[in-house]
PDB file of C-alpha atoms in Angstrom:
ATOM      1  CA  UNK X  11     -31.364 -17.687 -21.403  1.00 32.00           C
ATOM      2  CA  UNK X  12     -28.918 -15.824 -23.671  1.00 36.00           C
ATOM      3  CA  UNK X  13     -28.891 -12.645 -25.068  1.00 40.00           C
ATOM      4  CA  UNK X  14     -26.461 -12.356 -28.729  1.00 42.00           C
ATOM      5  CA  UNK X  15     -25.811  -9.784 -30.178  1.00 48.00           C
ATOM      6  CA  UNK X  16     -23.290  -9.005 -33.350  1.00 46.00           C
ATOM      7  CA  UNK X  17     -22.973  -5.388 -35.384  1.00 48.00           C
ATOM      8  CA  UNK X  18     -20.211  -4.540 -38.180  1.00 43.00           C
ATOM      9  CA  UNK X  19     -19.758  -1.254 -38.351  1.00 44.00           C
ATOM     10  CA  UNK X  20     -17.137   0.366 -40.745  1.00 52.00           C
ATOM     11  CA  UNK X  21     -13.665  -1.639 -39.619  1.00 71.00           C
ATOM     12  CA  UNK X  22     -15.034  -1.995 -35.634  1.00 85.00           C
ATOM     13  CA  UNK X  23     -16.443  -5.756 -35.534  1.00 89.00           C
ATOM     14  CA  UNK X  24     -17.997  -6.582 -31.615  1.00 92.00           C
ATOM     15  CA  UNK X  25     -19.978  -9.515 -30.613  1.00 93.00           C
ATOM     16  CA  UNK X  26     -21.365  -9.396 -27.028  1.00 93.00           C
ATOM     17  CA  UNK X  27     -23.282 -12.276 -24.529  1.00 91.00           C
ATOM     18  CA  UNK X  28     -25.250 -12.874 -21.299  1.00 88.00           C
ATOM     19  CA  UNK X  29     -26.574 -15.686 -19.693  1.00 83.00           C
ATOM     20  CA  UNK X  30     -28.924 -16.228 -16.717  1.00 77.00           C
ATOM     21  CA  UNK X  31     -27.226 -18.991 -14.712  1.00 75.00           C
ATOM     22  CA  UNK X  32     -28.867 -21.727 -13.519  1.00 71.00           C
ATOM     23  CA  UNK X  33     -29.067 -20.604 -10.159  1.00 70.00           C
ATOM     24  CA  UNK X  34     -31.033 -17.556 -11.634  1.00 67.00           C
ATOM     25  CA  UNK X  35     -33.437 -20.058 -13.682  1.00 67.00           C
ATOM     26  CA  UNK X  36     -34.328 -21.772 -10.685  1.00 72.00           C
ATOM     27  CA  UNK X  37     -35.295 -18.984  -8.404  1.00 70.00           C
ATOM     28  CA  UNK X  38     -36.616 -16.902 -11.422  1.00 70.00           C
ATOM     29  CA  UNK X  39     -34.369 -14.234 -10.924  1.00 79.00           C
ATOM     30  CA  UNK X  40     -33.221 -12.283 -13.722  1.00 82.00           C
ATOM     31  CA  UNK X  41     -29.830 -11.697 -15.634  1.00 88.00           C
ATOM     32  CA  UNK X  42     -27.777  -9.589 -13.631  1.00 91.00           C
ATOM     33  CA  UNK X  43     -25.156  -8.554 -16.145  1.00 94.00           C
ATOM     34  CA  UNK X  44     -25.229  -6.058 -18.897  1.00 97.00           C
ATOM     35  CA  UNK X  45     -23.141  -5.182 -21.995  1.00 97.00           C
ATOM     36  CA  UNK X  46     -23.685  -2.498 -24.292  1.00 97.00           C
ATOM     37  CA  UNK X  47     -21.503  -1.169 -26.864  1.00 97.00           C
ATOM     38  CA  UNK X  48     -22.136   2.158 -29.158  1.00 97.00           C
ATOM     39  CA  UNK X  49     -19.984   2.927 -31.752  1.00 95.00           C
ATOM     40  CA  UNK X  50     -20.235   5.958 -34.756  1.00 93.00           C
ATOM     41  CA  UNK X  51     -17.987   7.634 -37.012  1.00 89.00           C
ATOM     42  CA  UNK X  52     -14.809   5.888 -35.801  1.00 88.00           C
ATOM     43  CA  UNK X  53     -15.242   5.935 -32.113  1.00 95.00           C
ATOM     44  CA  UNK X  54     -16.539   2.995 -30.091  1.00 96.00           C
ATOM     45  CA  UNK X  55     -17.617   2.894 -26.567  1.00 98.00           C
ATOM     46  CA  UNK X  56     -17.976  -0.465 -24.678  1.00 98.00           C
ATOM     47  CA  UNK X  57     -18.791  -1.565 -21.307  1.00 98.00           C
ATOM     48  CA  UNK X  58     -19.922  -4.859 -19.000  1.00 98.00           C
ATOM     49  CA  UNK X  59     -21.143  -4.706 -15.960  1.00 98.00           C
ATOM     50  CA  UNK X  60     -21.625  -7.261 -13.403  1.00 96.00           C
ATOM     51  CA  UNK X  61     -24.565  -6.851 -11.088  1.00 96.00           C
ATOM     52  CA  UNK X  62     -24.532  -7.697  -7.514  1.00 94.00           C
ATOM     53  CA  UNK X  63     -26.167 -11.636  -6.838  1.00 88.00           C
ATOM     54  CA  UNK X  64     -26.948  -9.866  -3.058  1.00 88.00           C
ATOM     55  CA  UNK X  65     -28.522  -6.737  -4.671  1.00 95.00           C
ATOM     56  CA  UNK X  66     -32.418  -6.728  -5.054  1.00 94.00           C
ATOM     57  CA  UNK X  67     -32.278  -5.048  -8.526  1.00 97.00           C
ATOM     58  CA  UNK X  68     -28.727  -4.888  -9.496  1.00 97.00           C
ATOM     59  CA  UNK X  69     -29.924  -5.930 -13.128  1.00 96.00           C
ATOM     60  CA  UNK X  70     -31.206  -2.980 -13.443  1.00 97.00           C
ATOM     61  CA  UNK X  71     -28.426  -0.870 -12.182  1.00 98.00           C
ATOM     62  CA  UNK X  72     -25.846  -2.920 -14.603  1.00 98.00           C
ATOM     63  CA  UNK X  73     -28.420  -1.984 -17.161  1.00 97.00           C
ATOM     64  CA  UNK X  74     -28.586   1.643 -16.511  1.00 98.00           C
ATOM     65  CA  UNK X  75     -24.817   1.952 -15.912  1.00 98.00           C
ATOM     66  CA  UNK X  76     -23.645   0.661 -19.086  1.00 98.00           C
ATOM     67  CA  UNK X  77     -25.925   2.073 -20.784  1.00 98.00           C
ATOM     68  CA  UNK X  78     -25.117   5.995 -19.256  1.00 98.00           C
ATOM     69  CA  UNK X  79     -21.337   5.542 -19.654  1.00 98.00           C
ATOM     70  CA  UNK X  80     -21.771   4.178 -23.505  1.00 98.00           C
ATOM     71  CA  UNK X  81     -23.978   6.934 -24.452  1.00 98.00           C
ATOM     72  CA  UNK X  82     -22.230   9.772 -23.089  1.00 98.00           C
ATOM     73  CA  UNK X  83     -19.005   9.127 -23.716  1.00 98.00           C
ATOM     74  CA  UNK X  84     -19.675   8.234 -26.940  1.00 97.00           C
ATOM     75  CA  UNK X  85     -21.650  11.711 -27.326  1.00 97.00           C
ATOM     76  CA  UNK X  86     -18.749  13.304 -25.598  1.00 97.00           C
ATOM     77  CA  UNK X  87     -16.079  12.186 -28.067  1.00 96.00           C
ATOM     78  CA  UNK X  88     -18.575  13.120 -30.996  1.00 95.00           C
ATOM     79  CA  UNK X  89     -18.258  16.564 -30.334  1.00 95.00           C
ATOM     80  CA  UNK X  90     -14.999  17.195 -30.048  1.00 92.00           C
ATOM     81  CA  UNK X  91     -13.492  19.272 -32.753  1.00 89.00           C
ATOM     82  CA  UNK X  92     -10.006  17.826 -32.464  1.00 83.00           C
ATOM     83  CA  UNK X  93      -9.258  14.169 -33.225  1.00 81.00           C
ATOM     84  CA  UNK X  94      -7.091  13.816 -30.582  1.00 84.00           C
ATOM     85  CA  UNK X  95      -9.161  13.533 -27.170  1.00 89.00           C
ATOM     86  CA  UNK X  96      -7.042  15.281 -23.830  1.00 89.00           C
ATOM     87  CA  UNK X  97      -7.247  11.603 -21.310  1.00 92.00           C
ATOM     88  CA  UNK X  98      -8.368  14.391 -18.230  1.00 95.00           C
ATOM     89  CA  UNK X  99     -11.426  15.454 -20.088  1.00 95.00           C
ATOM     90  CA  UNK X 100     -12.376  12.167 -21.137  1.00 96.00           C
ATOM     91  CA  UNK X 101     -11.718  10.836 -17.297  1.00 97.00           C
ATOM     92  CA  UNK X 102     -13.978  13.914 -16.399  1.00 97.00           C
ATOM     93  CA  UNK X 103     -16.943  13.148 -18.331  1.00 98.00           C
ATOM     94  CA  UNK X 104     -16.323   8.937 -17.193  1.00 98.00           C
ATOM     95  CA  UNK X 105     -16.577  10.462 -13.537  1.00 98.00           C
ATOM     96  CA  UNK X 106     -19.424  13.067 -14.194  1.00 98.00           C
ATOM     97  CA  UNK X 107     -21.124  10.120 -16.326  1.00 98.00           C
ATOM     98  CA  UNK X 108     -21.117   7.773 -12.933  1.00 98.00           C
ATOM     99  CA  UNK X 109     -22.060  10.547 -10.705  1.00 98.00           C
ATOM    100  CA  UNK X 110     -25.268  11.327 -12.792  1.00 98.00           C
ATOM    101  CA  UNK X 111     -26.525   7.378 -13.036  1.00 98.00           C
ATOM    102  CA  UNK X 112     -26.077   7.198  -9.091  1.00 98.00           C
ATOM    103  CA  UNK X 113     -28.042  10.149  -8.663  1.00 98.00           C
ATOM    104  CA  UNK X 114     -31.062   8.732 -11.085  1.00 98.00           C
ATOM    105  CA  UNK X 115     -31.173   5.114  -9.537  1.00 98.00           C
ATOM    106  CA  UNK X 116     -30.782   7.214  -5.996  1.00 98.00           C
ATOM    107  CA  UNK X 117     -34.253   9.010  -6.988  1.00 98.00           C
ATOM    108  CA  UNK X 118     -35.718   5.053  -7.860  1.00 97.00           C
ATOM    109  CA  UNK X 119     -34.119   3.428  -3.627  1.00 98.00           C
ATOM    110  CA  UNK X 120     -31.665   2.916  -1.790  1.00 98.00           C
ATOM    111  CA  UNK X 121     -28.311   2.596  -4.077  1.00 98.00           C
ATOM    112  CA  UNK X 122     -26.944  -0.840  -2.132  1.00 97.00           C
ATOM    113  CA  UNK X 123     -30.067  -2.333  -4.199  1.00 98.00           C
ATOM    114  CA  UNK X 124     -28.099  -0.776  -7.578  1.00 98.00           C
ATOM    115  CA  UNK X 125     -25.196  -2.847  -6.968  1.00 97.00           C
ATOM    116  CA  UNK X 126     -22.916  -3.118 -10.018  1.00 98.00           C
ATOM    117  CA  UNK X 127     -19.253  -2.977 -10.972  1.00 98.00           C
ATOM    118  CA  UNK X 128     -18.026  -1.772 -14.306  1.00 98.00           C
ATOM    119  CA  UNK X 129     -15.212  -2.926 -17.217  1.00 98.00           C
ATOM    120  CA  UNK X 130     -15.199  -0.524 -20.235  1.00 98.00           C
ATOM    121  CA  UNK X 131     -13.158   1.012 -22.789  1.00 98.00           C
ATOM    122  CA  UNK X 132     -13.151   3.760 -25.327  1.00 98.00           C
ATOM    123  CA  UNK X 133     -11.450   3.292 -28.879  1.00 95.00           C
ATOM    124  CA  UNK X 134     -11.065   6.847 -31.129  1.00 92.00           C
ATOM    125  CA  UNK X 135      -8.597   6.873 -33.732  1.00 87.00           C
ATOM    126  CA  UNK X 136      -5.644   6.016 -32.029  1.00 87.00           C
ATOM    127  CA  UNK X 137      -6.444   6.052 -28.769  1.00 92.00           C
ATOM    128  CA  UNK X 138      -7.704   3.252 -26.333  1.00 96.00           C
ATOM    129  CA  UNK X 139      -9.338   4.300 -22.371  1.00 97.00           C
ATOM    130  CA  UNK X 140      -9.549   1.610 -20.380  1.00 98.00           C
ATOM    131  CA  UNK X 141     -11.800   1.886 -17.059  1.00 98.00           C
ATOM    132  CA  UNK X 142     -12.272  -0.755 -14.876  1.00 98.00           C
ATOM    133  CA  UNK X 143     -14.301  -0.516 -11.212  1.00 98.00           C
ATOM    134  CA  UNK X 144     -14.649  -3.670  -8.888  1.00 97.00           C
ATOM    135  CA  UNK X 145     -13.628  -7.383 -10.742  1.00 96.00           C
ATOM    136  CA  UNK X 146     -14.236  -8.955 -14.075  1.00 96.00           C
ATOM    137  CA  UNK X 147     -10.818  -8.052 -16.333  1.00 97.00           C
ATOM    138  CA  UNK X 148     -10.375  -6.432 -19.492  1.00 98.00           C
ATOM    139  CA  UNK X 149      -8.233  -8.192 -22.383  1.00 98.00           C
ATOM    140  CA  UNK X 150      -6.225  -6.110 -25.105  1.00 98.00           C
ATOM    141  CA  UNK X 151      -4.131  -7.941 -27.037  1.00 98.00           C
ATOM    142  CA  UNK X 152      -1.953  -7.127 -29.862  1.00 97.00           C
ATOM    143  CA  UNK X 153      -2.998  -8.919 -33.681  1.00 96.00           C
ATOM    144  CA  UNK X 154       0.029  -9.186 -35.145  1.00 97.00           C
ATOM    145  CA  UNK X 155       1.205 -10.890 -31.792  1.00 98.00           C
ATOM    146  CA  UNK X 156      -0.935 -12.842 -29.652  1.00 97.00           C
ATOM    147  CA  UNK X 157       1.689 -12.759 -26.849  1.00 97.00           C
ATOM    148  CA  UNK X 158       1.458  -9.303 -26.872  1.00 98.00           C
ATOM    149  CA  UNK X 159      -1.345  -8.040 -23.985  1.00 98.00           C
ATOM    150  CA  UNK X 160      -2.514  -5.884 -21.961  1.00 98.00           C
ATOM    151  CA  UNK X 161      -4.611  -6.369 -18.640  1.00 98.00           C
ATOM    152  CA  UNK X 162      -6.384  -4.882 -16.167  1.00 98.00           C
ATOM    153  CA  UNK X 163      -6.905  -6.978 -13.719  1.00 97.00           C
ATOM    154  CA  UNK X 164      -9.847  -7.602 -10.938  1.00 96.00           C
ATOM    155  CA  UNK X 165     -10.367  -5.567  -7.555  1.00 96.00           C
ATOM    156  CA  UNK X 166     -11.605  -7.625  -5.119  1.00 91.00           C
ATOM    157  CA  UNK X 167     -12.551  -7.008  -1.496  1.00 81.00           C
ATOM    158  CA  UNK X 168     -10.581  -7.884   2.116  1.00 77.00           C
ATOM    159  CA  UNK X 169     -12.980 -11.213   1.806  1.00 73.00           C
ATOM    160  CA  UNK X 170     -13.499 -14.115  -0.495  1.00 66.00           C
ATOM    161  CA  UNK X 171     -15.755 -12.899  -3.074  1.00 73.00           C
ATOM    162  CA  UNK X 172     -16.543  -9.386  -2.206  1.00 85.00           C
ATOM    163  CA  UNK X 173     -15.108  -6.377  -4.860  1.00 95.00           C
ATOM    164  CA  UNK X 174     -16.187  -3.383  -5.218  1.00 97.00           C
ATOM    165  CA  UNK X 175     -19.334  -1.609  -6.520  1.00 98.00           C
ATOM    166  CA  UNK X 176     -20.055   1.911  -8.375  1.00 98.00           C
ATOM    167  CA  UNK X 177     -22.828   2.462  -5.993  1.00 98.00           C
ATOM    168  CA  UNK X 178     -20.849   2.772  -2.833  1.00 97.00           C
ATOM    169  CA  UNK X 179     -19.620   5.692  -1.165  1.00 97.00           C
ATOM    170  CA  UNK X 180     -15.988   5.333  -1.879  1.00 97.00           C
ATOM    171  CA  UNK X 181     -16.547   4.470  -5.589  1.00 98.00           C
ATOM    172  CA  UNK X 182     -14.561   6.868  -7.076  1.00 97.00           C
ATOM    173  CA  UNK X 183     -11.168   5.751  -5.200  1.00 97.00           C
ATOM    174  CA  UNK X 184     -11.730   2.367  -7.037  1.00 97.00           C
ATOM    175  CA  UNK X 185     -12.529   3.553 -10.393  1.00 98.00           C
ATOM    176  CA  UNK X 186      -8.980   2.934 -12.504  1.00 98.00           C
ATOM    177  CA  UNK X 187      -8.181   4.261 -15.681  1.00 98.00           C
ATOM    178  CA  UNK X 188      -5.286   3.638 -18.154  1.00 97.00           C
ATOM    179  CA  UNK X 189      -4.345   4.116 -21.794  1.00 97.00           C
ATOM    180  CA  UNK X 190      -3.430   1.480 -23.687  1.00 97.00           C
ATOM    181  CA  UNK X 191      -1.174   1.668 -27.000  1.00 96.00           C
ATOM    182  CA  UNK X 192      -2.653   1.886 -30.400  1.00 94.00           C
ATOM    183  CA  UNK X 193      -1.537  -2.048 -31.576  1.00 96.00           C
ATOM    184  CA  UNK X 194      -4.135  -3.449 -28.950  1.00 97.00           C
ATOM    185  CA  UNK X 195      -7.158  -3.550 -31.494  1.00 95.00           C
ATOM    186  CA  UNK X 196      -8.761  -6.660 -29.945  1.00 97.00           C
ATOM    187  CA  UNK X 197     -10.473  -6.577 -26.735  1.00 97.00           C
ATOM    188  CA  UNK X 198     -12.150  -8.983 -24.389  1.00 98.00           C
ATOM    189  CA  UNK X 199     -14.475  -7.037 -21.854  1.00 98.00           C
ATOM    190  CA  UNK X 200     -15.873  -9.875 -19.119  1.00 97.00           C
ATOM    191  CA  UNK X 201     -17.028 -10.630 -15.608  1.00 94.00           C
ATOM    192  CA  UNK X 202     -15.146 -12.757 -13.406  1.00 91.00           C
ATOM    193  CA  UNK X 203     -17.551 -16.016 -14.075  1.00 89.00           C
ATOM    194  CA  UNK X 204     -16.205 -15.730 -17.536  1.00 92.00           C
ATOM    195  CA  UNK X 205     -12.827 -14.406 -16.488  1.00 93.00           C
ATOM    196  CA  UNK X 206     -12.094 -17.523 -14.335  1.00 90.00           C
ATOM    197  CA  UNK X 207     -12.352 -19.689 -17.727  1.00 90.00           C
ATOM    198  CA  UNK X 208     -11.424 -17.548 -20.011  1.00 95.00           C
ATOM    199  CA  UNK X 209      -8.070 -15.859 -18.505  1.00 97.00           C
ATOM    200  CA  UNK X 210      -4.684 -17.670 -16.522  1.00 96.00           C
ATOM    201  CA  UNK X 211      -4.258 -16.258 -12.928  1.00 94.00           C
ATOM    202  CA  UNK X 212      -0.663 -15.456 -10.402  1.00 92.00           C
ATOM    203  CA  UNK X 213      -0.224 -13.823 -13.040  1.00 95.00           C
ATOM    204  CA  UNK X 214      -3.293 -13.019 -15.290  1.00 96.00           C
ATOM    205  CA  UNK X 215      -2.658 -13.557 -18.537  1.00 97.00           C
ATOM    206  CA  UNK X 216      -5.465 -14.618 -21.593  1.00 97.00           C
ATOM    207  CA  UNK X 217      -5.963 -18.143 -21.516  1.00 97.00           C
ATOM    208  CA  UNK X 218      -4.711 -18.229 -26.000  1.00 97.00           C
ATOM    209  CA  UNK X 219      -6.095 -22.028 -26.264  1.00 97.00           C
ATOM    210  CA  UNK X 220     -10.119 -20.470 -25.472  1.00 96.00           C
ATOM    211  CA  UNK X 221      -9.677 -17.180 -26.522  1.00 97.00           C
ATOM    212  CA  UNK X 222      -8.265 -17.488 -29.497  1.00 96.00           C
ATOM    213  CA  UNK X 223     -10.763 -19.680 -31.241  1.00 96.00           C
ATOM    214  CA  UNK X 224     -13.211 -18.208 -29.807  1.00 94.00           C
ATOM    215  CA  UNK X 225     -11.462 -15.280 -31.504  1.00 95.00           C
ATOM    216  CA  UNK X 226     -11.289 -16.664 -34.929  1.00 95.00           C
ATOM    217  CA  UNK X 227     -14.710 -18.368 -35.122  1.00 94.00           C
ATOM    218  CA  UNK X 228     -16.382 -14.967 -34.241  1.00 92.00           C
ATOM    219  CA  UNK X 229     -14.281 -13.236 -36.848  1.00 90.00           C
ATOM    220  CA  UNK X 230     -15.454 -15.835 -39.247  1.00 92.00           C
ATOM    221  CA  UNK X 231     -19.198 -15.941 -38.725  1.00 90.00           C
ATOM    222  CA  UNK X 232     -20.238 -11.919 -37.671  1.00 81.00           C
TER     223      UNK X 232
END
């Protein structure tokens, strides 16, 4: 099952998709990935969350996390009186939101049942704040020069196919945040499954033979 949504809002265009893989179809498991975009009045927050296949309710964890982060951060940005937002204040709001999400899920059951990673972005005026916990990949591209890009790389665990989740006790030490220059206006947020064919590794770089045609097609039809 594939769910795809697109929206055109002012000058912000976005498209997202989550796909239930063949293994999940065979075992009748839900799609454990979630994405969310919230956009209004020149501000946009986007999230991609990848639920752990080993966690019983990771689909719920990914969905709750993506929704809370997008809604809370957008509401915070829109409530600020200034066009320029201080990075520490926005980061504090992000940490508070993750803590609130953890608390809400803990009231439903063990946090280990809701494991999920997080790739996210806040765009506001000429500001870009990237935040990342676990694997997956975030790529920002300068539309005037596709060779000019910025990347937030995945953080994997000590063993093969392991990573870090917002539901772990030490989640704060694995949440990475960076500011990106305003020239990066095209953003790709993806789980590790998509990253395996959308990006090159050693070192990480966008696979322009894949991403550029995809972007051109979506820009034309959305």
